[in-house]
Amino acid sequence: MHQGASPSTKRLIPSLRLPCALSVLVVCQLLVALALATTTKRTQPTPGRMVRVAGGTFVPLYGTRDKPESVRPFLLDALPVTNGDYLRFLLKNQRFLRGKLPRVFADEDYLRHFEQPLRLGPNAPVDAPLTHVSWFAARAYCRAEGKRLPSMLEWEFAARAGKDVADATSFPEFTQKILDWYGKPSKLPLPSVTTLEANYWGISGMHGVIWEWVEDFNSVLLTGASRKDASGTDNELFCAAGSLGSIDPADYATFLRYAMRASTSATYAGQTMGFRCAKDAPLPKKQKNKT
Amino acid sequence: MKTKVNLPIRSLIFPFVLLGLAELGCDGSQAEKTSKKEAAQTPRAGATKPHDSTKAAADDQGTAADPHAHHRHHAGLQIPAEAPLSGASLFHVESTFTTQAGKDLQLKELGGKPSVVAMVYTHCEHACPMIVADMKAIEKGLSDEQRRGVHFVLASIDPERDTVERLSAFAKQASLDASHWTLLRAEAGTVRELAAVLGVKYRPEPPSDFAHSNLLTVLDADGVIVHRQEGLGSDPKDSISALLKQLGAKRERVSPE
């Protein structure tokens, strides 16, 4: 069984110099484990794995009323970006380390749950969704992966899917579940992404654990700055806000997400903010795309 | 093959999991996810981190504790590129814009003078002409000499239609003096980024309009936001005094020739 590790184990017992021997053991085992792991790569959950979301049309909450918006097919990460994923990014992009990233790109909560700038620690399990990340940092991560943040429209479209259907927003139990989560904060530390339920598209954890950044989060105008805006956008929003009691609970859950985006700054790195990346889908030429 | 090797991996990794937990203080299953090089680096980087983090923390405190730290390079006649920039400076944005003259521009090139910045689109019929009028009201509140010491910047939220030619024509039509007015366009992602650092919100309103915040932002000579003027038709006096304060501060710093 332990062929790969036995030489170092033998050395370990007589020497009794634990710290030194342990690190030798670690390195040996790691080398062997990884050599073997590469041969079985396909059986492991792949970080950054993307699934295709066939486009479609839907009427977003704050779109032009009664006019469905169309969403082109796109690829979306099956899992939220994890602490471990982000640590790998930090190793190659050290200007994004906590303490080094300029304030203009992230507030003081940025990666607050990491034990050290380059060490996860107990509050940041390697497989748990990354939180405490600003919009700028999320965007830079996706860019480094050759991806981008999903647009709000794309995210909302994918988030309508239930376990077995592409659009579950008419099922009361689906929306109730989301609202229940909004009503109570997630337990920390967050669970492993592998435990999150996948929806119809094969996308896990869109609801129930974290809020997620979208590219155009700052496209929701809700208050203040545009009070005197000639476009009359605010009236539309206030109408929606005022009629919450009478509208569909599905819209209420969506409303909360929009309200959160409207009140969020791009530097916000709170403990509920995470993200996943997206990509344009390859043009459909009757070839089955392999991601 | 796959099932054969799976079991040894688990048993090989298990001790590492324990050691990982003990030594690294992080979940050992990382070994499965990170490459061997990176995983090997992690404890080392973690070990050397106290040095790095104290340095970073010191840098951070330096800018936070000393509000004048980011002004020094002007007095010292150093080239700003090498001088430490305040963490709050918009000049950290490295994306490239194009001016109405067709020249590439990075925000840091606006350094050395305070700026007034707004985001608009030139096909706008209502709010944007008013934003430009509000900026002109600020311009009018300054003397000729003061005006030359300020950048007036309009960045387009409509890069598809606001071409260089269009921006140039708009500047002429609105009589914007090219010596201190800069009109910018950039690809859509860069526009989003600029809006994000300024706190401007916008979205397309089909078929051809945008809903957007009506916001004027005053930046100091180092790209740090020092004042915001919200809404349309506001009294320009606060923005003017914010600019005068910056111009005064600059004069104090630069020794007379």
mmCIF file of C-alpha atoms in Angstrom, chain A residues 20-197:
data_model
loop_
_atom_site.group_PDB
_atom_site.id
_atom_site.type_symbol
_atom_site.label_atom_id
_atom_site.label_comp_id
_atom_site.label_asym_id
_atom_site.label_seq_id
_atom_site.Cartn_x
_atom_site.Cartn_y
_atom_site.Cartn_z
ATOM 1 C CA CYS A 20 12.509 17.854 9.938
ATOM 2 C CA ALA A 21 11.391 14.343 9.165
ATOM 3 C CA LEU A 22 7.828 15.402 8.781
ATOM 4 C CA SER A 23 8.648 17.918 6.129
ATOM 5 C CA VAL A 24 10.676 15.308 4.232
ATOM 6 C CA LEU A 25 7.692 13.019 4.506
ATOM 7 C CA VAL A 26 5.415 15.726 3.241
ATOM 8 C CA VAL A 27 7.518 16.435 0.202
ATOM 9 C CA CYS A 28 7.977 12.753 -0.695
ATOM 10 C CA GLN A 29 4.336 11.925 -0.327
ATOM 11 C CA LEU A 30 3.293 14.996 -2.171
ATOM 12 C CA LEU A 31 5.477 14.131 -5.144
ATOM 13 C CA VAL A 32 4.168 10.587 -5.326
ATOM 14 C CA ALA A 33 0.589 11.583 -4.686
ATOM 15 C CA LEU A 34 0.650 14.204 -7.368
ATOM 16 C CA ALA A 35 2.356 11.964 -9.872
ATOM 17 C CA LEU A 36 -0.424 9.471 -9.340
ATOM 18 C CA ALA A 37 -3.099 12.100 -9.130
ATOM 19 C CA THR A 38 -2.318 13.360 -12.612
ATOM 20 C CA THR A 39 -3.104 9.917 -13.999
ATOM 21 C CA THR A 40 -6.527 9.980 -12.343
ATOM 22 C CA LYS A 41 -7.233 13.640 -13.037
ATOM 23 C CA ARG A 42 -10.586 12.968 -14.611
ATOM 24 C CA THR A 43 -12.022 11.385 -11.521
ATOM 25 C CA GLN A 44 -11.327 14.513 -9.434
ATOM 26 C CA PRO A 45 -13.607 17.551 -9.415
ATOM 27 C CA THR A 46 -11.838 20.015 -11.740
ATOM 28 C CA PRO A 47 -11.633 23.577 -10.489
ATOM 29 C CA GLY A 48 -12.776 26.058 -13.083
ATOM 30 C CA ARG A 49 -14.903 23.480 -14.910
ATOM 31 C CA MET A 50 -17.502 25.251 -17.008
ATOM 32 C CA VAL A 51 -20.908 24.227 -18.224
ATOM 33 C CA ARG A 52 -22.830 25.542 -21.175
ATOM 34 C CA VAL A 53 -25.983 27.493 -20.504
ATOM 35 C CA ALA A 54 -28.198 27.545 -23.550
ATOM 36 C CA GLY A 55 -29.469 31.039 -24.026
ATOM 37 C CA GLY A 56 -33.073 32.081 -23.951
ATOM 38 C CA THR A 57 -35.347 34.950 -23.165
ATOM 39 C CA PHE A 58 -36.826 36.166 -19.921
ATOM 40 C CA VAL A 59 -38.182 39.351 -18.444
ATOM 41 C CA PRO A 60 -35.687 40.605 -15.875
ATOM 42 C CA LEU A 61 -37.040 42.452 -12.889
ATOM 43 C CA TYR A 62 -35.678 45.852 -13.840
ATOM 44 C CA GLY A 63 -35.404 45.533 -17.558
ATOM 45 C CA THR A 64 -37.625 47.380 -19.898
ATOM 46 C CA ARG A 65 -40.987 46.275 -18.630
ATOM 47 C CA ASP A 66 -42.845 43.650 -20.621
ATOM 48 C CA LYS A 67 -39.969 43.284 -23.026
ATOM 49 C CA PRO A 68 -38.139 40.015 -22.687
ATOM 50 C CA GLU A 69 -34.366 40.234 -22.812
ATOM 51 C CA SER A 70 -32.515 37.591 -24.736
ATOM 52 C CA VAL A 71 -29.440 35.871 -23.397
ATOM 53 C CA ARG A 72 -26.978 34.310 -25.778
ATOM 54 C CA PRO A 73 -25.537 30.886 -24.944
ATOM 55 C CA PHE A 74 -22.594 31.193 -22.572
ATOM 56 C CA LEU A 75 -20.314 29.150 -20.375
ATOM 57 C CA LEU A 76 -20.422 29.493 -16.610
ATOM 58 C CA ASP A 77 -18.209 27.964 -13.921
ATOM 59 C CA ALA A 78 -19.998 24.957 -12.452
ATOM 60 C CA LEU A 79 -18.706 25.913 -9.002
ATOM 61 C CA PRO A 80 -18.076 29.189 -7.238
ATOM 62 C CA VAL A 81 -14.388 30.152 -7.053
ATOM 63 C CA THR A 82 -12.959 28.641 -3.863
ATOM 64 C CA ASN A 83 -10.444 29.887 -1.316
ATOM 65 C CA GLY A 84 -7.973 27.363 -2.742
ATOM 66 C CA ASP A 85 -8.534 28.586 -6.303
ATOM 67 C CA TYR A 86 -7.918 32.141 -5.208
ATOM 68 C CA LEU A 87 -4.797 31.216 -3.263
ATOM 69 C CA ARG A 88 -3.342 29.809 -6.478
ATOM 70 C CA PHE A 89 -4.177 33.083 -8.216
ATOM 71 C CA LEU A 90 -2.480 35.049 -5.431
ATOM 72 C CA LEU A 91 0.719 33.023 -5.751
ATOM 73 C CA LYS A 92 1.049 34.203 -9.338
ATOM 74 C CA ASN A 93 -0.432 37.674 -8.832
ATOM 75 C CA GLN A 94 1.051 38.963 -5.627
ATOM 76 C CA ARG A 95 -0.078 42.527 -6.134
ATOM 77 C CA PHE A 96 -3.516 41.180 -5.213
ATOM 78 C CA LEU A 97 -2.329 40.088 -1.766
ATOM 79 C CA ARG A 98 -4.162 41.461 1.231
ATOM 80 C CA GLY A 99 -2.232 44.543 2.312
ATOM 81 C CA LYS A 100 -0.813 45.101 -1.158
ATOM 82 C CA LEU A 101 -3.954 45.662 -3.211
ATOM 83 C CA PRO A 102 -4.626 49.430 -3.251
ATOM 84 C CA ARG A 103 -7.679 50.606 -1.318
ATOM 85 C CA VAL A 104 -9.243 51.915 -4.491
ATOM 86 C CA PHE A 105 -9.740 48.262 -5.528
ATOM 87 C CA ALA A 106 -10.864 46.652 -2.258
ATOM 88 C CA ASP A 107 -11.967 47.757 1.190
ATOM 89 C CA GLU A 108 -10.428 46.687 4.481
ATOM 90 C CA ASP A 109 -12.429 43.439 4.556
ATOM 91 C CA TYR A 110 -10.557 42.066 1.541
ATOM 92 C CA LEU A 111 -9.486 38.463 2.282
ATOM 93 C CA ARG A 112 -10.022 39.160 5.949
ATOM 94 C CA HIS A 113 -10.778 35.483 6.586
ATOM 95 C CA PHE A 114 -7.334 34.350 5.407
ATOM 96 C CA GLU A 115 -5.035 33.579 8.314
ATOM 97 C CA GLN A 116 -2.126 35.243 6.505
ATOM 98 C CA PRO A 117 -1.949 36.956 3.127
ATOM 99 C CA LEU A 118 -0.786 33.648 1.644
ATOM 100 C CA ARG A 119 -2.232 31.187 4.144
ATOM 101 C CA LEU A 120 -5.844 30.106 4.268
ATOM 102 C CA GLY A 121 -6.269 28.998 7.872
ATOM 103 C CA PRO A 122 -9.339 27.595 9.627
ATOM 104 C CA ASN A 123 -11.762 30.328 8.528
ATOM 105 C CA ALA A 124 -10.990 29.796 4.856
ATOM 106 C CA PRO A 125 -11.360 26.077 4.023
ATOM 107 C CA VAL A 126 -9.656 25.286 0.750
ATOM 108 C CA ASP A 127 -12.837 23.952 -0.896
ATOM 109 C CA ALA A 128 -15.242 26.573 0.446
ATOM 110 C CA PRO A 129 -16.487 29.387 -1.783
ATOM 111 C CA LEU A 130 -14.199 32.415 -1.651
ATOM 112 C CA THR A 131 -15.722 35.455 0.030
ATOM 113 C CA HIS A 132 -14.256 38.777 1.186
ATOM 114 C CA VAL A 133 -13.451 39.634 -2.396
ATOM 115 C CA SER A 134 -14.117 42.912 -4.209
ATOM 116 C CA TRP A 135 -15.492 43.330 -7.713
ATOM 117 C CA PHE A 136 -12.095 44.445 -8.982
ATOM 118 C CA ALA A 137 -10.357 41.398 -7.560
ATOM 119 C CA ALA A 138 -13.044 39.017 -8.826
ATOM 120 C CA ARG A 139 -12.688 40.493 -12.257
ATOM 121 C CA ALA A 140 -8.912 40.225 -12.242
ATOM 122 C CA TYR A 141 -9.165 36.563 -11.236
ATOM 123 C CA CYS A 142 -11.501 35.756 -14.124
ATOM 124 C CA ARG A 143 -9.300 37.648 -16.534
ATOM 125 C CA ALA A 144 -6.262 35.659 -15.394
ATOM 126 C CA GLU A 145 -8.239 32.499 -16.145
ATOM 127 C CA GLY A 146 -9.041 33.718 -19.639
ATOM 128 C CA LYS A 147 -12.623 34.297 -18.539
ATOM 129 C CA ARG A 148 -14.810 37.198 -17.420
ATOM 130 C CA LEU A 149 -17.489 37.871 -14.847
ATOM 131 C CA PRO A 150 -20.982 36.933 -16.011
ATOM 132 C CA SER A 151 -23.266 39.798 -16.916
ATOM 133 C CA MET A 152 -26.156 40.391 -14.562
ATOM 134 C CA LEU A 153 -28.516 39.131 -17.238
ATOM 135 C CA GLU A 154 -26.534 35.921 -17.681
ATOM 136 C CA TRP A 155 -26.302 35.303 -13.965
ATOM 137 C CA GLU A 156 -29.983 35.937 -13.378
ATOM 138 C CA PHE A 157 -30.890 33.698 -16.299
ATOM 139 C CA ALA A 158 -28.833 30.790 -14.976
ATOM 140 C CA ALA A 159 -30.158 31.410 -11.458
ATOM 141 C CA ARG A 160 -33.737 30.756 -12.554
ATOM 142 C CA ALA A 161 -33.010 27.074 -12.967
ATOM 143 C CA GLY A 162 -34.243 24.546 -10.446
ATOM 144 C CA LYS A 163 -32.861 21.088 -10.022
ATOM 145 C CA ASP A 164 -34.687 19.669 -13.030
ATOM 146 C CA VAL A 165 -35.951 22.641 -15.016
ATOM 147 C CA ALA A 166 -34.367 25.641 -16.684
ATOM 148 C CA ASP A 167 -36.951 27.960 -15.182
ATOM 149 C CA ALA A 168 -38.244 27.143 -11.731
ATOM 150 C CA THR A 169 -39.318 30.648 -10.839
ATOM 151 C CA SER A 170 -42.999 29.708 -11.002
ATOM 152 C CA PHE A 171 -42.534 27.002 -8.344
ATOM 153 C CA PRO A 172 -43.332 28.428 -4.905
ATOM 154 C CA GLU A 173 -41.026 25.970 -3.141
ATOM 155 C CA PHE A 174 -38.073 27.115 -5.301
ATOM 156 C CA THR A 175 -38.460 30.767 -4.453
ATOM 157 C CA GLN A 176 -39.354 30.055 -0.845
ATOM 158 C CA LYS A 177 -36.074 28.206 -0.458
ATOM 159 C CA ILE A 178 -34.158 31.219 -1.724
ATOM 160 C CA LEU A 179 -36.072 33.581 0.504
ATOM 161 C CA ASP A 180 -35.447 31.323 3.500
ATOM 162 C CA TRP A 181 -31.741 31.605 2.847
ATOM 163 C CA TYR A 182 -31.909 35.377 2.484
ATOM 164 C CA GLY A 183 -33.616 35.427 5.863
ATOM 165 C CA LYS A 184 -30.795 33.749 7.736
ATOM 166 C CA PRO A 185 -27.063 34.158 7.288
ATOM 167 C CA SER A 186 -24.889 31.239 6.240
ATOM 168 C CA LYS A 187 -22.940 29.393 8.884
ATOM 169 C CA LEU A 188 -19.237 30.095 8.892
ATOM 170 C CA PRO A 189 -16.939 28.713 7.734
ATOM 171 C CA LEU A 190 -18.830 28.045 4.533
ATOM 172 C CA PRO A 191 -19.284 24.445 3.337
ATOM 173 C CA SER A 192 -17.244 22.806 0.597
ATOM 174 C CA VAL A 193 -18.439 23.635 -2.906
ATOM 175 C CA THR A 194 -18.707 19.892 -3.569
ATOM 176 C CA THR A 195 -21.669 19.720 -1.168
ATOM 177 C CA LEU A 196 -23.670 22.355 -3.028
ATOM 178 C CA GLU A 197 -26.691 21.329 -5.050
#
